[in-house]
Amino acid sequence: MILFYYLSSILGLLAGNMFNYTAIILSQSISDSDTFSGWVFFFVCFPLLFLSFTAGRLLDKYSRKWLLAAAQISMALGSGFAALSLHLGWISPGKPYLLLVSSVLSGIGLSFVMPGRFAILGDLLEHSKIGKHSVWLNTLVLFGYGLAPLVAGYFKEYFSFKYVFMSIGSAYVLSVFFLVLIPVQMRERNQTSSGPGISELIAYLKNSPLVSQFLLLMGAVVLLVGPVQVLLPKYVKEIMGLGESMRGALLSSLGIGLVIGGGVTFLLHGLKKKGHILFGSALFSCLLFSLIPFLAESLVLTVICFFVFGFMTGVIITLIPAGIQQNTENHIRGRILSLYSLVFLLVPAFSGILSGFFSDRIGIPPTFVWSGFLEMGVLIYLSWRMDQVRNHY
């Protein structure tokens, strides 16, 4: 049963990351503005502003399996709309804006998929196994993120954008097929409240300072994901001068680091003082990100830098959701994980727009340098203030 679920997860997660990557490189081919690429990524995450708490409440009240299936159909429709618009010429150079419609359709599904993928573990597994399997699932998230540029770049090398989006939609549908084969039993649900349960969520977070600090720390560490998503593909193509498949391969070195970092985290699961590992990894990854522009002349050094940056990031964004899962009760798990998804996706969406804005004015390399050092300053401050994460994780 769990193997079918993981197979469904990797297909859906790979498709989601392929959509984000393909939409961004398409936006960069039909628009000269890095800011517009930021808006494409932002519109994927924009529905979370309105749907996150509702999604969390529905995931705590109704079948997580069928909500997850419906969400992925919405994401498949987003890919299908992009393919149709490209076929009919609605999206083309000088006419980029309908791409935002596909982003929104994908984002509507994403509002349910990110928390749903993790929350459903509370129905599939005993509570004692959730922390370990959360690490495995998050490793699949990283695997999908890392593999997406390679797969999308390979398809784009031989096919047009239209067919890339069609393949993404097909992967979503296949993911839903495997999901519906899984019998899922609802456990420990509180169905007395008809609203989104925001007051209950706030009360729970007040009484769970460790979970609250985890969420705040996640918001800080994913600030750099915005410039990574929006600017890194263009940097590799225009600054380093690589072709489509080589661009995907180079970006996948970051993804391989993410996957290995997530996998290594499984070995750290039983260690004490994981909070120190979190802060140390985060600070080192910021320094590496700032160094990227200084390594542009050397492909080998850039690959090593991307890999190590990905490795450190993989450790960070695997330890945090595992800690949240371990310290969250099942009756409110959907809402907590919806809030986690809101932080995980919306913060990079805003930082992506900002990085595009500054890139249009000062260039990509200076934007990378400043982003890395500003992020480092934020993390130094948080490492001083977050006693719960530092002392109890």
XYZ file of C-alpha atoms in Angstrom, residues 15-307:
293
model
C 5.101 16.692 -12.584
C 4.586 19.682 -10.269
C 8.238 20.665 -10.324
C 8.429 20.085 -14.079
C 5.497 22.483 -14.507
C 7.182 25.195 -12.424
C 10.509 24.824 -14.250
C 8.932 24.661 -17.721
C 6.610 27.611 -17.067
C 9.548 29.745 -15.929
C 11.811 28.933 -18.895
C 8.816 29.458 -21.236
C 8.174 32.862 -19.651
C 11.823 33.773 -20.188
C 11.545 32.831 -23.884
C 8.402 34.920 -24.529
C 9.191 37.885 -22.246
C 12.382 39.871 -21.624
C 11.429 40.665 -18.024
C 12.797 38.648 -15.096
C 10.031 40.234 -13.025
C 7.403 38.528 -15.217
C 9.098 35.177 -14.564
C 8.752 35.977 -10.878
C 5.041 36.637 -11.379
C 4.620 33.284 -13.156
C 6.056 31.532 -10.113
C 4.077 33.769 -7.745
C 0.765 32.935 -9.447
C 1.437 29.241 -8.856
C 1.582 30.015 -5.141
C -1.007 32.832 -5.097
C -4.081 30.580 -4.477
C -2.534 29.454 -1.208
C -3.308 32.893 0.230
C -7.022 32.117 -0.048
C -7.183 28.331 0.099
C -4.570 27.178 2.598
C -6.708 27.279 5.742
C -9.766 25.975 3.912
C -7.656 23.178 2.437
C -6.316 22.293 5.864
C -9.783 22.167 7.388
C -11.135 20.021 4.535
C -8.162 17.665 4.836
C -8.934 17.247 8.534
C -12.659 16.693 7.918
C -13.021 14.729 4.662
C -11.173 12.042 2.706
C -7.602 13.167 2.136
C -7.267 10.650 -0.683
C -10.089 12.072 -2.836
C -9.195 15.684 -2.083
C -5.650 14.919 -3.179
C -6.891 13.241 -6.369
C -9.135 16.214 -7.235
C -6.266 18.631 -6.578
C -3.972 16.818 -8.992
C -6.680 16.853 -11.672
C -6.738 20.656 -11.268
C -2.979 20.724 -11.795
C -3.340 18.495 -14.873
C -5.882 20.995 -16.242
C -3.327 23.777 -15.742
C -0.790 21.888 -17.857
C -3.462 21.057 -20.444
C -4.494 24.703 -20.708
C -0.864 25.737 -21.284
C -0.491 23.111 -24.038
C -3.770 24.173 -25.698
C -2.878 27.876 -25.496
C 0.499 27.244 -27.091
C -1.147 25.168 -29.837
C -3.686 27.918 -30.602
C -1.136 30.739 -30.339
C -2.768 32.310 -27.278
C 0.618 32.109 -25.544
C 3.509 33.295 -27.722
C 6.260 35.963 -27.801
C 4.597 39.251 -26.906
C 1.517 37.434 -25.555
C 2.693 35.832 -22.304
C -0.111 36.640 -19.884
C -2.379 33.604 -20.333
C 0.468 31.571 -18.874
C -0.644 33.052 -15.550
C -3.985 31.204 -15.910
C -2.134 27.881 -16.045
C -0.133 28.947 -13.006
C -3.314 29.668 -11.042
C -4.918 26.327 -11.991
C -1.774 24.566 -10.861
C -1.731 26.630 -7.674
C -5.319 25.714 -6.772
C -4.323 22.060 -6.775
C -1.046 22.808 -5.017
C -2.974 24.306 -2.081
C -4.237 20.787 -1.339
C -1.400 18.637 -2.686
C 1.458 19.873 -0.502
C -0.305 19.476 2.864
C -2.346 16.506 1.633
C 0.711 14.461 0.655
C 2.052 14.693 4.202
C -1.243 14.722 6.115
C -2.451 11.473 4.535
C 0.432 9.688 6.273
C -1.617 10.129 9.452
C -4.272 7.861 7.890
C -1.898 5.388 6.275
C 0.495 4.800 9.196
C 0.683 4.475 12.965
C 1.836 7.646 14.695
C 5.192 6.090 15.691
C 6.086 5.601 11.989
C 5.069 9.036 10.736
C 8.375 10.815 11.476
C 10.449 8.251 9.558
C 8.097 8.143 6.574
C 7.891 11.952 6.530
C 11.634 11.937 5.902
C 11.153 9.457 3.055
C 8.309 11.477 1.562
C 10.257 14.696 1.812
C 13.151 12.952 0.071
C 10.721 12.213 -2.778
C 9.760 15.896 -2.809
C 13.431 16.752 -3.206
C 13.892 14.000 -5.788
C 11.066 15.483 -7.868
C 12.560 18.961 -7.496
C 16.003 17.763 -8.504
C 14.969 15.522 -11.385
C 12.504 18.007 -12.919
C 15.073 20.243 -14.733
C 16.811 17.173 -16.195
C 13.597 15.546 -17.448
C 12.036 18.811 -18.647
C 15.316 19.842 -20.300
C 15.547 16.499 -22.097
C 11.977 16.805 -23.409
C 12.540 20.437 -24.416
C 15.674 19.458 -26.336
C 13.592 17.285 -28.697
C 10.017 18.565 -28.395
C 8.214 21.899 -28.235
C 6.846 23.428 -25.047
C 3.379 22.170 -25.986
C 4.413 18.528 -25.756
C 6.348 19.106 -22.537
C 3.168 20.411 -20.903
C 1.199 17.461 -22.307
C 3.660 15.028 -20.737
C 3.336 16.861 -17.411
C -0.454 16.550 -17.516
C -0.148 12.822 -18.308
C 2.115 12.300 -15.281
C -0.523 13.940 -13.050
C -3.234 11.627 -14.373
C -1.066 8.545 -13.853
C -0.321 9.720 -10.307
C -4.073 9.928 -9.614
C -4.537 6.402 -11.003
C -2.083 4.934 -8.485
C -3.581 7.021 -5.679
C -7.139 5.735 -6.152
C -5.892 2.140 -5.870
C -4.896 2.735 -2.238
C -7.422 1.953 0.543
C -7.250 4.796 3.070
C -8.982 4.746 6.460
C -9.826 8.032 8.160
C -8.485 8.238 11.728
C -9.032 10.505 14.735
C -10.919 13.312 13.032
C -12.728 16.138 14.782
C -15.692 17.077 12.583
C -17.566 19.393 14.936
C -16.310 22.668 13.469
C -17.646 23.828 10.096
C -15.234 26.746 9.635
C -11.597 26.695 8.638
C -10.553 26.248 12.286
C -8.167 29.207 12.340
C -8.803 29.984 16.024
C -8.114 26.367 16.947
C -4.946 26.476 14.846
C -3.727 29.666 16.559
C -4.461 28.190 19.996
C -2.576 25.030 19.090
C 0.468 26.998 17.910
C 0.492 29.084 21.102
C 0.725 25.867 23.096
C 3.315 24.351 20.723
C 6.245 26.806 20.584
C 8.492 24.196 18.944
C 6.099 23.788 15.991
C 5.710 27.576 15.755
C 9.470 28.064 15.604
C 9.800 25.322 12.995
C 7.323 27.178 10.772
C 9.134 30.489 11.231
C 12.495 28.879 10.525
C 11.129 27.267 7.358
C 10.006 30.696 6.180
C 13.552 31.974 6.628
C 15.411 29.101 4.981
C 13.250 29.063 1.831
C 13.862 32.738 1.037
C 16.593 31.671 -1.377
C 14.279 29.263 -3.210
C 12.724 32.271 -4.985
C 15.910 33.364 -6.798
C 16.820 29.693 -7.366
C 13.497 29.039 -9.137
C 13.257 32.302 -11.055
C 16.846 33.292 -11.883
C 19.026 30.196 -11.806
C 17.747 28.716 -15.121
C 18.440 32.031 -16.893
C 21.821 32.385 -15.170
C 22.934 28.953 -16.383
C 21.809 29.668 -19.953
C 22.881 33.299 -20.407
C 25.814 33.760 -18.025
C 27.314 30.279 -18.401
C 26.154 29.805 -22.012
C 24.814 26.252 -21.711
C 22.253 24.621 -24.008
C 18.864 23.261 -22.966
C 19.850 19.711 -22.009
C 23.116 20.827 -20.375
C 21.225 23.474 -18.451
C 18.872 20.835 -17.118
C 21.782 18.539 -16.271
C 23.672 21.263 -14.386
C 20.592 22.275 -12.399
C 20.045 18.598 -11.610
C 23.393 18.549 -9.795
C 21.665 20.798 -7.259
C 18.758 18.353 -7.245
C 21.025 15.353 -6.712
C 22.489 17.167 -3.726
C 18.970 17.789 -2.423
C 18.080 14.092 -2.686
C 21.289 12.887 -1.051
C 20.930 15.493 1.682
C 17.378 14.348 2.314
C 18.521 10.712 2.367
C 21.364 11.410 4.782
C 18.845 13.102 7.047
C 17.292 9.681 7.577
C 20.538 8.698 9.340
C 20.294 11.818 11.519
C 16.755 10.961 12.615
C 17.810 9.558 15.992
C 20.451 12.162 16.823
C 20.108 14.833 19.479
C 20.850 18.522 18.827
C 19.474 18.443 15.282
C 18.653 22.139 15.768
C 22.373 22.938 15.670
C 22.690 20.951 12.439
C 19.786 22.964 10.985
C 21.318 26.357 11.696
C 24.839 25.329 10.701
C 23.668 23.879 7.378
C 21.516 26.936 6.653
C 24.329 29.417 7.241
C 26.793 27.448 5.111
C 24.256 27.137 2.252
C 23.809 30.948 2.246
C 27.555 31.423 1.893
C 27.664 28.963 -1.014
C 24.800 30.713 -2.772
C 26.645 34.026 -2.582
C 29.720 32.390 -4.147
C 27.904 31.112 -7.275
C 28.629 34.206 -9.462
C 32.362 34.001 -8.682
C 32.557 30.453 -10.064
C 30.923 31.089 -13.450
C 34.175 30.547 -15.366
C 34.563 27.005 -14.043
C 31.869 24.434 -14.837
C 33.404 21.915 -12.424
C 33.446 24.333 -9.472
C 29.896 25.439 -10.287
C 28.689 21.829 -10.296
C 30.390 21.209 -6.929
C 28.893 24.403 -5.497
C 25.413 23.511 -6.754
C 25.715 19.996 -5.352
